Short mmCIF file of C-alpha atoms in Angstrom, two decimals:
data_model
loop_
_atom_site.label_atom_id
_atom_site.label_comp_id
_atom_site.label_asym_id
_atom_site.label_seq_id
_atom_site.Cartn_x
_atom_site.Cartn_y
_atom_site.Cartn_z
CA MET A 1 8.36 -79.78 172.85
CA THR A 2 10.42 -79.37 175.68
CA ALA A 3 11.89 -77.09 177.04
CA HIS A 4 15.34 -79.14 177.74
CA LEU A 5 14.82 -81.38 173.83
CA VAL A 6 15.27 -77.13 172.78
CA ARG A 7 18.10 -76.83 174.25
CA ARG A 8 19.68 -79.35 173.72
CA ARG A 9 19.41 -79.58 169.33
CA HIS A 10 19.81 -75.69 169.84
CA LEU A 11 23.85 -77.02 171.47
CA LEU A 12 23.94 -80.02 168.94
CA ALA A 13 23.57 -76.88 165.91
CA ALA A 14 25.83 -74.58 167.15
CA ALA A 15 28.73 -77.49 167.58
CA LEU A 16 28.15 -78.09 163.92
CA LEU A 17 28.71 -74.87 162.57
CA SER A 18 31.77 -74.53 164.92
CA GLY A 19 33.54 -77.88 163.06
CA LEU A 20 32.04 -76.72 159.89
CA ALA A 21 34.06 -73.45 160.26
CA LEU A 22 37.23 -74.93 161.91
CA VAL A 23 37.06 -77.27 159.04
CA ALA A 24 36.63 -74.37 156.56
CA CYS A 25 39.90 -72.72 158.39
CA SER A 26 41.68 -75.29 158.22
CA LYS A 27 41.70 -76.06 154.62
CA LYS A 28 42.47 -72.38 154.19
CA GLU A 29 45.22 -72.08 156.32
CA ASP A 30 46.64 -75.63 154.20
CA THR A 31 46.10 -74.16 150.94
CA ALA A 32 48.06 -70.87 151.70
CA ALA A 33 51.24 -73.23 153.75
CA ALA A 34 50.99 -75.47 150.57
CA PRO A 35 53.43 -74.19 147.88
CA ALA A 36 52.57 -74.02 144.56
CA ALA A 37 53.17 -76.14 142.07
CA SER A 38 55.92 -75.46 140.14
CA ALA A 39 55.32 -75.22 135.79
CA PRO A 40 56.58 -78.22 134.09
CA ALA A 41 60.33 -77.27 132.27
CA ALA A 42 59.80 -76.49 128.52
CA ALA A 43 61.32 -78.91 126.46
CA ALA A 44 64.76 -78.46 124.90
CA ARG A 45 64.87 -77.06 121.22
CA VAL A 46 65.66 -79.78 118.36
CA TYR A 47 66.65 -78.21 115.59
CA ALA A 48 65.73 -79.36 112.72
CA VAL A 49 68.66 -80.05 109.95
CA GLY A 50 68.20 -80.74 106.54
CA THR A 51 70.51 -83.11 104.06
CA ASP A 52 70.11 -84.84 101.23
CA ALA A 53 71.02 -88.19 102.28
CA ALA A 54 72.40 -89.58 98.74
CA TYR A 55 75.57 -88.25 98.63
CA ALA A 56 78.24 -91.13 100.33
CA PRO A 57 80.05 -90.66 102.45
CA PHE A 58 78.82 -87.76 103.35
CA GLU A 59 75.33 -88.16 103.85
CA SER A 60 73.48 -91.66 102.94
CA GLN A 61 71.08 -94.38 104.70
CA ASN A 62 72.13 -97.07 105.75
CA GLU A 63 70.09 -100.52 105.75
CA LYS A 64 67.97 -99.52 108.44
CA GLY A 65 67.50 -96.01 106.90
CA GLU A 66 69.43 -94.28 109.19
CA ILE A 67 70.85 -91.33 108.21
CA VAL A 68 74.82 -91.52 108.66
CA GLY A 69 78.03 -90.17 107.35
CA PHE A 70 80.75 -87.56 107.61
CA ASP A 71 78.62 -84.54 107.72
CA ILE A 72 76.33 -85.90 109.88
CA ASP A 73 78.89 -87.41 112.70
CA VAL A 74 80.30 -83.60 112.52
CA VAL A 75 76.96 -82.08 113.06
CA ARG A 76 76.89 -84.36 116.22
CA ALA A 77 79.87 -83.56 117.63
CA VAL A 78 79.32 -79.28 116.94
CA ALA A 79 75.92 -79.67 118.77
CA GLY A 80 77.20 -81.47 121.47
CA LYS A 81 80.02 -78.76 122.27
CA ALA A 82 77.30 -76.46 121.57
CA GLY A 83 74.67 -77.47 123.36
CA ILE A 84 71.72 -77.98 121.54
CA GLU A 85 69.72 -80.95 120.10
CA VAL A 86 69.22 -81.76 116.69
CA LYS A 87 67.42 -84.23 114.32
CA PHE A 88 68.25 -84.97 110.68
CA VAL A 89 65.69 -84.60 107.83
CA ASN A 90 66.59 -85.91 104.39
CA THR A 91 65.79 -83.50 102.21
CA PRO A 92 65.71 -83.61 98.43
CA TRP A 93 68.53 -81.37 97.44
CA GLU A 94 66.16 -79.76 94.87
CA GLY A 95 64.20 -78.27 97.47
CA ILE A 96 66.63 -78.09 100.03
CA PHE A 97 67.34 -74.09 100.25
CA ASN A 98 63.79 -73.61 100.03
CA ALA A 99 62.74 -75.42 103.36
CA LEU A 100 65.39 -73.19 104.92
CA SER A 101 64.21 -69.87 103.78
CA GLN A 102 60.59 -71.23 104.89
CA GLY A 103 61.41 -72.11 108.18
CA ASP A 104 60.89 -75.71 107.06
CA ARG A 105 64.53 -76.89 108.56
CA ASP A 106 66.63 -74.67 110.95
CA VAL A 107 70.22 -75.59 109.57
CA LEU A 108 71.77 -77.76 105.89
CA VAL A 109 74.43 -80.00 105.97
CA SER A 110 75.06 -81.59 102.87
CA SER A 111 78.62 -81.09 101.47
CA ILE A 112 77.45 -77.70 100.69
CA THR A 113 79.38 -75.66 99.10
CA ILE A 114 80.13 -71.70 100.44
CA THR A 115 79.18 -69.45 97.37
CA ASP A 116 78.95 -65.63 97.15
CA ALA A 117 75.69 -65.74 95.33
CA ARG A 118 74.64 -68.47 98.11
CA LYS A 119 75.59 -66.25 101.11
CA GLN A 120 72.75 -63.23 99.54
CA THR A 121 69.88 -65.72 100.94
CA MET A 122 71.51 -67.77 103.50
CA ASP A 123 74.22 -67.00 106.10
CA PHE A 124 77.14 -69.65 106.87
CA SER A 125 79.09 -71.65 109.50
CA SER A 126 83.39 -71.05 109.29
CA PRO A 127 84.07 -73.47 106.77
CA TYR A 128 84.96 -77.32 107.86
CA PHE A 129 85.93 -78.41 104.68
CA ASP A 130 88.21 -78.27 101.77
CA ALA A 131 86.75 -79.65 98.31
CA VAL A 132 87.03 -79.66 94.12
CA GLN A 133 85.47 -81.09 91.37
CA LEU A 134 86.16 -84.20 89.38
CA ILE A 135 85.88 -85.84 86.43
CA ALA A 136 84.70 -89.34 86.00
CA VAL A 137 84.66 -91.65 82.53
CA LYS A 138 84.87 -94.96 81.39
CA THR A 139 88.51 -95.98 81.67
CA ASN A 140 88.96 -96.30 77.58
CA SER A 141 88.04 -92.95 77.81
CA LYS A 142 90.69 -90.11 76.08
CA VAL A 143 88.89 -87.75 78.99
CA ALA A 144 92.32 -85.84 80.26
CA LYS A 145 91.47 -82.59 81.24
CA LEU A 146 88.02 -80.56 81.67
CA ASP A 147 88.82 -78.37 78.32
CA ASP A 148 88.06 -82.29 76.77
CA LEU A 149 84.46 -82.24 77.59
CA LYS A 150 83.65 -79.44 75.81
CA ALA A 151 81.77 -81.36 72.93
CA LEU A 152 80.35 -84.19 75.08
CA LYS A 153 77.46 -85.53 76.79
CA ILE A 154 78.22 -84.75 80.68
CA GLY A 155 76.10 -85.61 83.46
CA VAL A 156 75.45 -83.23 86.47
CA GLN A 157 73.79 -83.22 89.73
CA THR A 158 70.87 -79.97 89.30
CA GLY A 159 71.95 -77.01 90.70
CA THR A 160 75.50 -78.08 92.36
CA THR A 161 78.95 -76.38 91.41
CA GLY A 162 79.28 -79.57 89.04
CA ASP A 163 76.49 -78.34 87.16
CA GLU A 164 77.44 -74.49 87.58
CA ALA A 165 81.33 -75.41 86.06
CA VAL A 166 79.76 -77.61 83.24
CA THR A 167 77.30 -74.70 82.05
CA LYS A 168 80.24 -72.15 82.05
CA LEU A 169 82.40 -74.90 79.27
CA GLN A 170 79.37 -75.56 77.18
CA GLY A 171 76.96 -72.61 77.44
CA THR A 172 73.92 -72.31 79.48
CA ASN A 173 71.64 -73.76 76.54
CA SER A 174 74.06 -76.60 75.66
CA PRO A 175 71.76 -79.67 75.04
CA ASN A 176 74.83 -82.00 75.83
CA ILE A 177 74.50 -81.14 79.79
CA LYS A 178 72.35 -84.10 81.49
CA ARG A 179 70.59 -83.01 84.55
CA PHE A 180 70.33 -85.92 87.58
CA GLU A 181 68.84 -85.63 91.07
CA SER A 182 72.01 -86.80 92.35
CA THR A 183 75.43 -87.91 91.42
CA PRO A 184 74.69 -91.61 92.11
CA LEU A 185 72.02 -91.72 89.30
CA ALA A 186 74.66 -89.53 87.04
CA LEU A 187 77.18 -91.88 87.51
CA LYS A 188 75.04 -95.12 86.71
CA GLU A 189 73.96 -93.38 83.68
CA LEU A 190 77.51 -92.81 82.77
CA GLU A 191 77.92 -96.46 83.39
CA ALA A 192 74.89 -97.82 81.01
CA GLY A 193 76.98 -95.70 78.43
CA GLY A 194 74.40 -92.83 78.14
CA ILE A 195 76.71 -90.12 78.83
CA ASP A 196 80.04 -89.51 78.35
CA ALA A 197 81.46 -88.24 81.76
CA VAL A 198 80.13 -86.99 85.01
CA VAL A 199 81.50 -83.90 86.88
CA ALA A 200 80.83 -83.67 90.43
CA ASP A 201 82.25 -83.23 93.99
CA ASN A 202 85.23 -85.68 93.97
CA GLY A 203 84.73 -87.71 97.53
CA VAL A 204 81.48 -88.82 96.38
CA VAL A 205 83.03 -89.87 92.55
CA ILE A 206 85.85 -91.77 94.70
CA ASN A 207 83.73 -93.37 97.04
CA TYR A 208 81.66 -94.78 94.17
CA VAL A 209 84.19 -95.64 92.00
CA ALA A 210 85.75 -97.68 94.99
CA ASN A 211 82.48 -99.25 96.33
CA ASN A 212 81.56 -100.63 92.27
CA ALA A 213 84.69 -102.16 90.77
CA GLY A 214 82.59 -103.28 88.20
CA SER A 215 82.10 -99.98 86.85
CA LYS A 216 84.88 -99.73 85.28
CA PHE A 217 85.94 -95.96 85.85
CA LYS A 218 88.46 -93.66 85.96
CA THR A 219 88.86 -89.92 87.57
CA VAL A 220 90.65 -87.30 86.21
CA SER A 221 91.09 -84.11 87.97
CA ASP A 222 92.08 -80.75 86.55
CA THR A 223 93.57 -77.42 88.15
CA SER A 224 91.18 -74.97 86.29
CA PHE A 225 88.38 -76.20 89.03
CA THR A 226 87.76 -73.58 91.60
CA PRO A 227 88.69 -74.93 95.28
CA GLU A 228 85.81 -74.80 97.68
CA GLN A 229 84.66 -74.63 100.95
CA TYR A 230 81.65 -77.21 102.56
CA GLY A 231 79.60 -74.63 105.15
CA LEU A 232 76.78 -75.16 108.06
CA ALA A 233 73.76 -73.25 106.45
CA VAL A 234 71.29 -71.58 108.84
CA LYS A 235 68.30 -69.02 107.62
CA LYS A 236 69.34 -65.20 107.10
CA GLY A 237 69.82 -63.51 110.30
CA SER A 238 70.07 -66.68 112.69
CA THR A 239 73.04 -65.21 114.80
CA GLU A 240 72.56 -66.73 118.09
CA LEU A 241 72.32 -69.96 116.14
CA LEU A 242 75.33 -69.44 113.76
CA ALA A 243 77.41 -68.59 116.73
CA LYS A 244 76.36 -71.82 118.32
CA LEU A 245 77.31 -73.88 115.71
CA ASN A 246 80.67 -72.02 115.32
CA LYS A 247 81.60 -72.44 118.65
CA GLY A 248 81.28 -76.01 118.66
CA LEU A 249 83.47 -76.27 114.93
CA ALA A 250 86.25 -74.42 117.14
CA ASP A 251 85.74 -77.06 119.79
CA ILE A 252 86.15 -79.81 117.94
CA LYS A 253 88.84 -78.91 115.77
CA ALA A 254 91.18 -78.07 119.02
CA ASP A 255 89.96 -81.11 120.94
CA GLY A 256 90.71 -83.74 118.05
CA THR A 257 87.23 -84.80 117.54
CA TYR A 258 86.97 -83.62 114.25
CA ASP A 259 90.34 -85.18 113.07
CA ALA A 260 89.28 -88.52 114.49
CA ILE A 261 85.85 -88.55 112.29
CA TYR A 262 87.97 -87.62 109.51
CA LYS A 263 90.22 -90.28 109.50
CA LYS A 264 87.05 -92.70 110.15
CA TYR A 265 85.92 -91.91 106.92
CA PHE A 266 89.04 -90.86 105.34
CA GLY A 267 91.76 -93.17 106.33
CA THR A 268 94.02 -90.21 107.62
CA ALA A 269 94.03 -87.23 109.28
CA PRO A 270 93.58 -84.21 107.62
CA SER A 271 97.17 -83.31 106.15
CA THR A 272 97.52 -79.47 107.57
CA GLY A 273 96.21 -79.77 111.13
CA GLY A 274 93.91 -77.05 109.97
CA ALA A 275 90.77 -79.67 110.16
CA THR A 276 89.51 -78.55 106.66
CA THR A 277 91.89 -79.90 103.96
CA ALA A 278 90.56 -83.18 102.06
CA PRO A 279 92.91 -85.65 101.15
CA ALA A 280 93.96 -85.96 97.28
CA ALA A 281 91.24 -86.26 95.08
CA SER A 282 88.95 -87.47 98.14
CA ALA A 283 85.77 -84.50 97.99
CA ALA A 284 83.99 -81.65 96.41
CA GLY A 285 81.22 -79.82 97.50
CA LYS A 286 77.58 -79.16 95.66
#
């Protein structure tokens, strides 16, 4: 090999190494100059709202299987004001409180009456509805007051305040108290003649009677029933979520949203303007 060829090879090698160094340097500089990729935004939390959707007009399922009703509209409006996202999950009444305590549900809305006993295991929002119990009987019944039910077969939904009222009247071990999974099932049994009366939330009873003219029911009120109030329930100690819900409730009461929802389901705005009073014989909580 001549000296000329050797020299030429050395020059080519040097040029190649220089080019590689420049490319490497360029890549390093480009990498340093490029902005760091932004981390993906955390998905907004969606709160699971448990509801026993067998309680029209407060919560039920329409022909499409969607959960609808007064309570549902109220919570949607509250969530909008509170800036949170919610999804509704049909949850049987018998397990609804366990679902909350175990963390399977974040909020409960199901015509739930605020009681001292329930306050021991869960927290409640400000009341959003006033309520009272109502008696349903056949039109030919002679029942005129709660006391008239003492020796009769009474249907109630298990674990509700109607159940508590009848248990107080007849005694814990009374064989005449017939418990059902839902109030509509109890009313069906009354229609069939298997029981003499049903004690339940008057909103549900009135709604059932209005939509089942063939049932031939009448309703009986009694002033001895304790007035009740509904609340949104959250797991004990959920102070941040509870504050958001209470703010949302206050906002929808203040701007007229609550009144509009109320009128949609009950035909009139709340009579007191306080956004929590039920129309005569229209609603009571579980």
